PDB file of C-alpha atoms in Angstrom:
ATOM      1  CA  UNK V   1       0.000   0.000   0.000  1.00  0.00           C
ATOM      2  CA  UNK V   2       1.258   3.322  -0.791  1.00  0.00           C
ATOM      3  CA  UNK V   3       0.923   5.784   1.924  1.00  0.00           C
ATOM      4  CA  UNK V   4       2.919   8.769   0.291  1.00  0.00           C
ATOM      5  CA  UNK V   5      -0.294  10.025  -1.234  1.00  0.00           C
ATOM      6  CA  UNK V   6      -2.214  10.325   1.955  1.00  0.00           C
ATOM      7  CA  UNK V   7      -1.354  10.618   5.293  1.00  0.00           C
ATOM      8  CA  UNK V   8      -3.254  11.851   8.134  1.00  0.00           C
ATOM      9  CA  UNK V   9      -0.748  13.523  10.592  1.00  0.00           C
ATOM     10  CA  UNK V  10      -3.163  13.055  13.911  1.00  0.00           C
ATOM     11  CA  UNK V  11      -3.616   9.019  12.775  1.00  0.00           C
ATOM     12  CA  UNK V  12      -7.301   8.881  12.622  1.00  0.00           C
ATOM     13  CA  UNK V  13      -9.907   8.855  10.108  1.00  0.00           C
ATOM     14  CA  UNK V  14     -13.428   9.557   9.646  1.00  0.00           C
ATOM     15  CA  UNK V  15     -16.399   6.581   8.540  1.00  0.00           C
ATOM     16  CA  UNK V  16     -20.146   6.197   8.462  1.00  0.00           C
ATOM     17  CA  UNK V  17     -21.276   2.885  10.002  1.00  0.00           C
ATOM     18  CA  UNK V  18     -23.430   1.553   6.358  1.00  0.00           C
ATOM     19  CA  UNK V  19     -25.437  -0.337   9.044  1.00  0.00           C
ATOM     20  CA  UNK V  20     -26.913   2.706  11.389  1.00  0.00           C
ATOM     21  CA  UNK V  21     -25.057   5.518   9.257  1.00  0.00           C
ATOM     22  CA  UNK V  22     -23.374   7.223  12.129  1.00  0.00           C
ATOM     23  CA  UNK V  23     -20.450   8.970  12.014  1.00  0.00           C
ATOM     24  CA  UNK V  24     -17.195   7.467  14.102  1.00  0.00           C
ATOM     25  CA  UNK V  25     -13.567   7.778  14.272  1.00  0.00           C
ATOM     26  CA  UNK V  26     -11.359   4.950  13.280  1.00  0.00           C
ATOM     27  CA  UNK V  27      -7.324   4.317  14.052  1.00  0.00           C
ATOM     28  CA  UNK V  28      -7.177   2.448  10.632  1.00  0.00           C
ATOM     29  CA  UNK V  29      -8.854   2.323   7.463  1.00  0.00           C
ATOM     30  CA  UNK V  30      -9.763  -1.617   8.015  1.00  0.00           C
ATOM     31  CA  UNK V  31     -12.870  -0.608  10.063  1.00  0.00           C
ATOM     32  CA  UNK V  32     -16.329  -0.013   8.640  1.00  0.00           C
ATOM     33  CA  UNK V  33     -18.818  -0.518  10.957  1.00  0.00           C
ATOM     34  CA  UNK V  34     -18.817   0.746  14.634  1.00  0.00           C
ATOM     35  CA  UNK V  35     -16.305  -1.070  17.009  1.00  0.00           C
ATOM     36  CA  UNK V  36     -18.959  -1.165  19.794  1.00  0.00           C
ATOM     37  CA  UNK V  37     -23.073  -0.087  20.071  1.00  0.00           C
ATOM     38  CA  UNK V  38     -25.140  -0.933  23.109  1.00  0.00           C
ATOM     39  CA  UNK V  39     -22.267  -1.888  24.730  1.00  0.00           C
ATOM     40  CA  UNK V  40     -21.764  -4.199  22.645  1.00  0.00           C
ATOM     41  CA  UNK V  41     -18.419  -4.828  20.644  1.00  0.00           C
ATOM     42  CA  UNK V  42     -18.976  -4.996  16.560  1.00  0.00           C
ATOM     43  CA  UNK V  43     -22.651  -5.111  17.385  1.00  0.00           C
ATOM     44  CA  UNK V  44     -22.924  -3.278  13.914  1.00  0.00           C
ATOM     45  CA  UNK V  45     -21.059  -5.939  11.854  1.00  0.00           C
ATOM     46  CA  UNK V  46     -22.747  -8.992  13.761  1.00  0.00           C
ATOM     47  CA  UNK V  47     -26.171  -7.285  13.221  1.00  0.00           C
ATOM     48  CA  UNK V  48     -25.537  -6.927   9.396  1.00  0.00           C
ATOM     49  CA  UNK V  49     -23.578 -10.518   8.826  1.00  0.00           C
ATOM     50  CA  UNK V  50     -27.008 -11.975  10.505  1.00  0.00           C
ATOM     51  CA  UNK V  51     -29.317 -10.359   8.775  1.00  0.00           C
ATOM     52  CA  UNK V  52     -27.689 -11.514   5.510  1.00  0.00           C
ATOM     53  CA  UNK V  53     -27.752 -15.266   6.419  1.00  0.00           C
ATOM     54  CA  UNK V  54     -31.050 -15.003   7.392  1.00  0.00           C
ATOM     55  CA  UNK V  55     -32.014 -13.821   3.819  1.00  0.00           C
ATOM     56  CA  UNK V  56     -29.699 -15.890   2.038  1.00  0.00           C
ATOM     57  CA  UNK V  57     -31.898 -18.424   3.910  1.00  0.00           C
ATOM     58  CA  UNK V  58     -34.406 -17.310   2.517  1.00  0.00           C
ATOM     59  CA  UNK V  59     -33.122 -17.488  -1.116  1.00  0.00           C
ATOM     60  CA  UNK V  60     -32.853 -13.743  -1.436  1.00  0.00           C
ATOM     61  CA  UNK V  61     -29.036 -12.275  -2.523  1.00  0.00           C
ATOM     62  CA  UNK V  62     -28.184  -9.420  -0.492  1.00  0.00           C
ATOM     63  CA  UNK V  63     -24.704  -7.499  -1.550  1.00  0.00           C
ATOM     64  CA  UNK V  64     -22.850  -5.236   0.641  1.00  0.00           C
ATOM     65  CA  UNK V  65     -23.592  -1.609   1.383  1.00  0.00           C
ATOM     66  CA  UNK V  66     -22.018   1.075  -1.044  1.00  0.00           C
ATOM     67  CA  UNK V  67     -18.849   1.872   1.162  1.00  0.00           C
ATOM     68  CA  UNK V  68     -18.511   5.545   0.905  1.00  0.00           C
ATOM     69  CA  UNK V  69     -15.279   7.069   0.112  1.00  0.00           C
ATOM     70  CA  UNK V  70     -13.017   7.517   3.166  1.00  0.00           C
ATOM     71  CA  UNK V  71     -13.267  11.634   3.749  1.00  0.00           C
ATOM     72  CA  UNK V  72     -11.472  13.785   5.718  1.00  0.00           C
ATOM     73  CA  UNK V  73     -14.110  15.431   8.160  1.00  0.00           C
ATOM     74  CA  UNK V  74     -12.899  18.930   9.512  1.00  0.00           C
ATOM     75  CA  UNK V  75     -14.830  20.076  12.808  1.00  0.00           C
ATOM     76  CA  UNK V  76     -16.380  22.525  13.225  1.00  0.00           C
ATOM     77  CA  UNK V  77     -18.124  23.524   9.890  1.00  0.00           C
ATOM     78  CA  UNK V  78     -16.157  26.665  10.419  1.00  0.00           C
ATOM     79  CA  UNK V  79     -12.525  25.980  10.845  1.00  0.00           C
ATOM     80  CA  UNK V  80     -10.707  28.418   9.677  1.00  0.00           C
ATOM     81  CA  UNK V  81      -8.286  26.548   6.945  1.00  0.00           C
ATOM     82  CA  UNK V  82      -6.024  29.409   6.913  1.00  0.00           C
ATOM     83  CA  UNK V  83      -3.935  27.818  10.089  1.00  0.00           C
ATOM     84  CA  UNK V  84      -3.946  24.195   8.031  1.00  0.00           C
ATOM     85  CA  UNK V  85      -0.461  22.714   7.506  1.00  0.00           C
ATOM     86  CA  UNK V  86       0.722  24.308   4.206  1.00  0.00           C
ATOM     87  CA  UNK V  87       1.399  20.351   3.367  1.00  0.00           C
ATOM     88  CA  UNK V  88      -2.202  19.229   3.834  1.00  0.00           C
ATOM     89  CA  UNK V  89      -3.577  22.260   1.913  1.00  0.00           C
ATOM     90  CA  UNK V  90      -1.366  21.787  -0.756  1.00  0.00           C
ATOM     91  CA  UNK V  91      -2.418  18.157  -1.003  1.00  0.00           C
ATOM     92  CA  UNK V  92      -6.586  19.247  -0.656  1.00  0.00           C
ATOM     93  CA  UNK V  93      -6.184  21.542  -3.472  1.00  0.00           C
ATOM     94  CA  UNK V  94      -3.760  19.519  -6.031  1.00  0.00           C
ATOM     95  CA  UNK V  95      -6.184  16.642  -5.478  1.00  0.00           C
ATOM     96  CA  UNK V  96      -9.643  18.904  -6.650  1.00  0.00           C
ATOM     97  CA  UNK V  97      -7.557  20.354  -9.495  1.00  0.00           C
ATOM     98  CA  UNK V  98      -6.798  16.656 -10.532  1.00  0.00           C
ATOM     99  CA  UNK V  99     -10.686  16.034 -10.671  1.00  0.00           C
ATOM    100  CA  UNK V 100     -11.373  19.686 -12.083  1.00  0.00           C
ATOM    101  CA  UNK V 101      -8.952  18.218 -14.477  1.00  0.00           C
ATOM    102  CA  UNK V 102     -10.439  15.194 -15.355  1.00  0.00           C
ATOM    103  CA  UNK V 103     -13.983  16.980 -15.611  1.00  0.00           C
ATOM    104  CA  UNK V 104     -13.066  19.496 -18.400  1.00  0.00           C
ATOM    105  CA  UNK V 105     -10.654  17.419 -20.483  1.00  0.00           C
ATOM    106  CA  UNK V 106     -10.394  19.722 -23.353  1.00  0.00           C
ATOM    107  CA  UNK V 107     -12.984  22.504 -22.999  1.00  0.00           C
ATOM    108  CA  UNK V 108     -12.081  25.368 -21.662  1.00  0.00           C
ATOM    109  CA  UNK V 109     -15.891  25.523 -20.101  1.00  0.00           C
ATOM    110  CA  UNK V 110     -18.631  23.097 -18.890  1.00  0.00           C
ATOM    111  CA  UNK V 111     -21.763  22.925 -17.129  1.00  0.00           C
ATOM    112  CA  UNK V 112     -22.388  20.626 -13.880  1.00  0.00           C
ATOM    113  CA  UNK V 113     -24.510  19.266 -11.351  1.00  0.00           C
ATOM    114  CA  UNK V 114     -23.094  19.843  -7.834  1.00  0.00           C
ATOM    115  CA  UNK V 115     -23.555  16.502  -7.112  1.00  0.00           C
ATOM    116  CA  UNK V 116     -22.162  15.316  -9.816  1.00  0.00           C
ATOM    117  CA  UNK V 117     -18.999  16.786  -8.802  1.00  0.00           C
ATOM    118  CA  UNK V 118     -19.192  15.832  -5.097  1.00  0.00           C
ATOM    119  CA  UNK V 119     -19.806  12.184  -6.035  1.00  0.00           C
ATOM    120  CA  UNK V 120     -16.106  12.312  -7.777  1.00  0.00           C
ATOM    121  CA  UNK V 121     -15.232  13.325  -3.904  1.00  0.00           C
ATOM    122  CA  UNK V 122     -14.881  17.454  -4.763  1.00  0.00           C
ATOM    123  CA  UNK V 123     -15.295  19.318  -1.629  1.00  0.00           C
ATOM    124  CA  UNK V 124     -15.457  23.236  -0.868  1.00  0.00           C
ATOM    125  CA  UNK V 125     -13.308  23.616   2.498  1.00  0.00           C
ATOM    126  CA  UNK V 126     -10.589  25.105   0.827  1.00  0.00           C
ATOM    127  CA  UNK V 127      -9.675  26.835  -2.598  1.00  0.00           C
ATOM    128  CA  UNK V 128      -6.864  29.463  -3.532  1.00  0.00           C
ATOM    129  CA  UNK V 129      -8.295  32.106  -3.373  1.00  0.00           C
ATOM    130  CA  UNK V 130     -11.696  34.159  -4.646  1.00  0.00           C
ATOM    131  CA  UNK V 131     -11.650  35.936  -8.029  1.00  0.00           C
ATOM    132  CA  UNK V 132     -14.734  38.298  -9.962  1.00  0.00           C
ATOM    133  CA  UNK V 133     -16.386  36.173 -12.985  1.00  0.00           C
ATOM    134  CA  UNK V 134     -17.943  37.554 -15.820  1.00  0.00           C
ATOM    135  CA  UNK V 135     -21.564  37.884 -13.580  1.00  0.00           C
ATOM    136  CA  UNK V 136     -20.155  40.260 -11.258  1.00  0.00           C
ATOM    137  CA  UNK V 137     -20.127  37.429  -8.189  1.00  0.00           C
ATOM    138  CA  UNK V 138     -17.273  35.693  -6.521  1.00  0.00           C
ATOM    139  CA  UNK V 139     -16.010  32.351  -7.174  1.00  0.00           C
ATOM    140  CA  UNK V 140     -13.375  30.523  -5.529  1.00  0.00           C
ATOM    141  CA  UNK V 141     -10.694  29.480  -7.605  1.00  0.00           C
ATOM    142  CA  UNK V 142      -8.217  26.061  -7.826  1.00  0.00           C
ATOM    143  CA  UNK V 143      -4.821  26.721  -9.781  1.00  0.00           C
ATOM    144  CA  UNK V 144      -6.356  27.588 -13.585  1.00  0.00           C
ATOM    145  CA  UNK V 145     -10.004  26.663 -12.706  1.00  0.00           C
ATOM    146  CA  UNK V 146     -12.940  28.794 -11.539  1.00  0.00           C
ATOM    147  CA  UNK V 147     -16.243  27.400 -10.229  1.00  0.00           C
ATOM    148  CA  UNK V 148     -18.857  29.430 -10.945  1.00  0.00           C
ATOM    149  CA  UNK V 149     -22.669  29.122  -9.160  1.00  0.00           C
ATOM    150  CA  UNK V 150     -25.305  29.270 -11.749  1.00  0.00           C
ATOM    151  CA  UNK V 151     -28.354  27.409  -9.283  1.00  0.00           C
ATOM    152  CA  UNK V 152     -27.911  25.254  -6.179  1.00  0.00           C
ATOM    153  CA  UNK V 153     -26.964  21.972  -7.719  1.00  0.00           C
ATOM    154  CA  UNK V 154     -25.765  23.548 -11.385  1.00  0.00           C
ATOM    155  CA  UNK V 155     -22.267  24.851 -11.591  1.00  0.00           C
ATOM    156  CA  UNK V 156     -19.959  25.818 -14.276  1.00  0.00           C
ATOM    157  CA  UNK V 157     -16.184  24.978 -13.736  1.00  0.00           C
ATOM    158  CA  UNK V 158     -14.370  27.190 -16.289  1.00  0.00           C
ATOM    159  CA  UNK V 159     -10.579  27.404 -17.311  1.00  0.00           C
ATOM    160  CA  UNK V 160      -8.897  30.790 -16.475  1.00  0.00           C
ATOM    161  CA  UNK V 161      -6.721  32.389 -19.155  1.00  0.00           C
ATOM    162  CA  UNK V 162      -3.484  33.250 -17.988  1.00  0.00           C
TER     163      UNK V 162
END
């Protein structure tokens, strides 16, 4: 496994349980379902691995849950990313240029859906800094792209001429 690309400096990640779908701090990225619930240890995992026997059973095929990618979770909402190691930001912002990137191939402009973009793990937390687009409004910038709001789930990621 190659850990050069990421590396938490504090050792400790952030997961959803996919069986009760709350949010709990892990030591490694092994663990997806709660270590203990009703004082209970893997309570979570046991619960799930039953229930899926039980259908199988029954003769009805029950996959996995979607694991979600593993994400970074800053607390509170309103950290100020400012006092971030320079290290870490430089990482958060090389890695939404890469998938700013891969969105636009060759256009210089294209329309979005939010989601869309969040699905290929694109967050908002941090961003070089804010420029004026052609509207009049700000939009934060990432190296040679600008996101621009056109609705609440439509964006347009443009390329900046430099």
């Amino acid at each position: 496994m190659n850990t050069e690309n990421f590396q938490d400096p504090r050792g400790e990640y952030k997961r959803v349980c996919p069986y009760c779908h709350e949010t709990f701090t892990v030591f490694h990225m092994n663990r997806f379902y709660c270590p203990e619930k009703n004082g209970k240890k893997d309570f979570c995992k046991n619960r799930f691995k039953r229930l899926v026997k039980e259908m199988k059973e029954l003769g009805i095929e029950i996959d996995r849950p979607k694991r979600p990618p593993l994400k970074l979770l800053f607390e509170p909402s309103d950290k100020d990313f400012r006092n971030i190691d320079e290290g870490i930001k430089e990482t958060l912002l090389n890695r939404k240029i890469k998938i700013l990137e891969k969105v636009l191939g060759e256009s210089d402009s294209k329309d979005i859906a939010w989601t869309e973009l969040e699905n290929l793990g694109f967050t908002v937390d941090s961003y070089d800094e804010f420029t004026i687009n052609e509207h009049g409004t700000r939009s934060p910038t990432y190296g040679a792209f600008q996101l621009i709001w056109i609705s609440e789930n439509e964006i347009i990621i443009k390329k900046l001429k430099k």
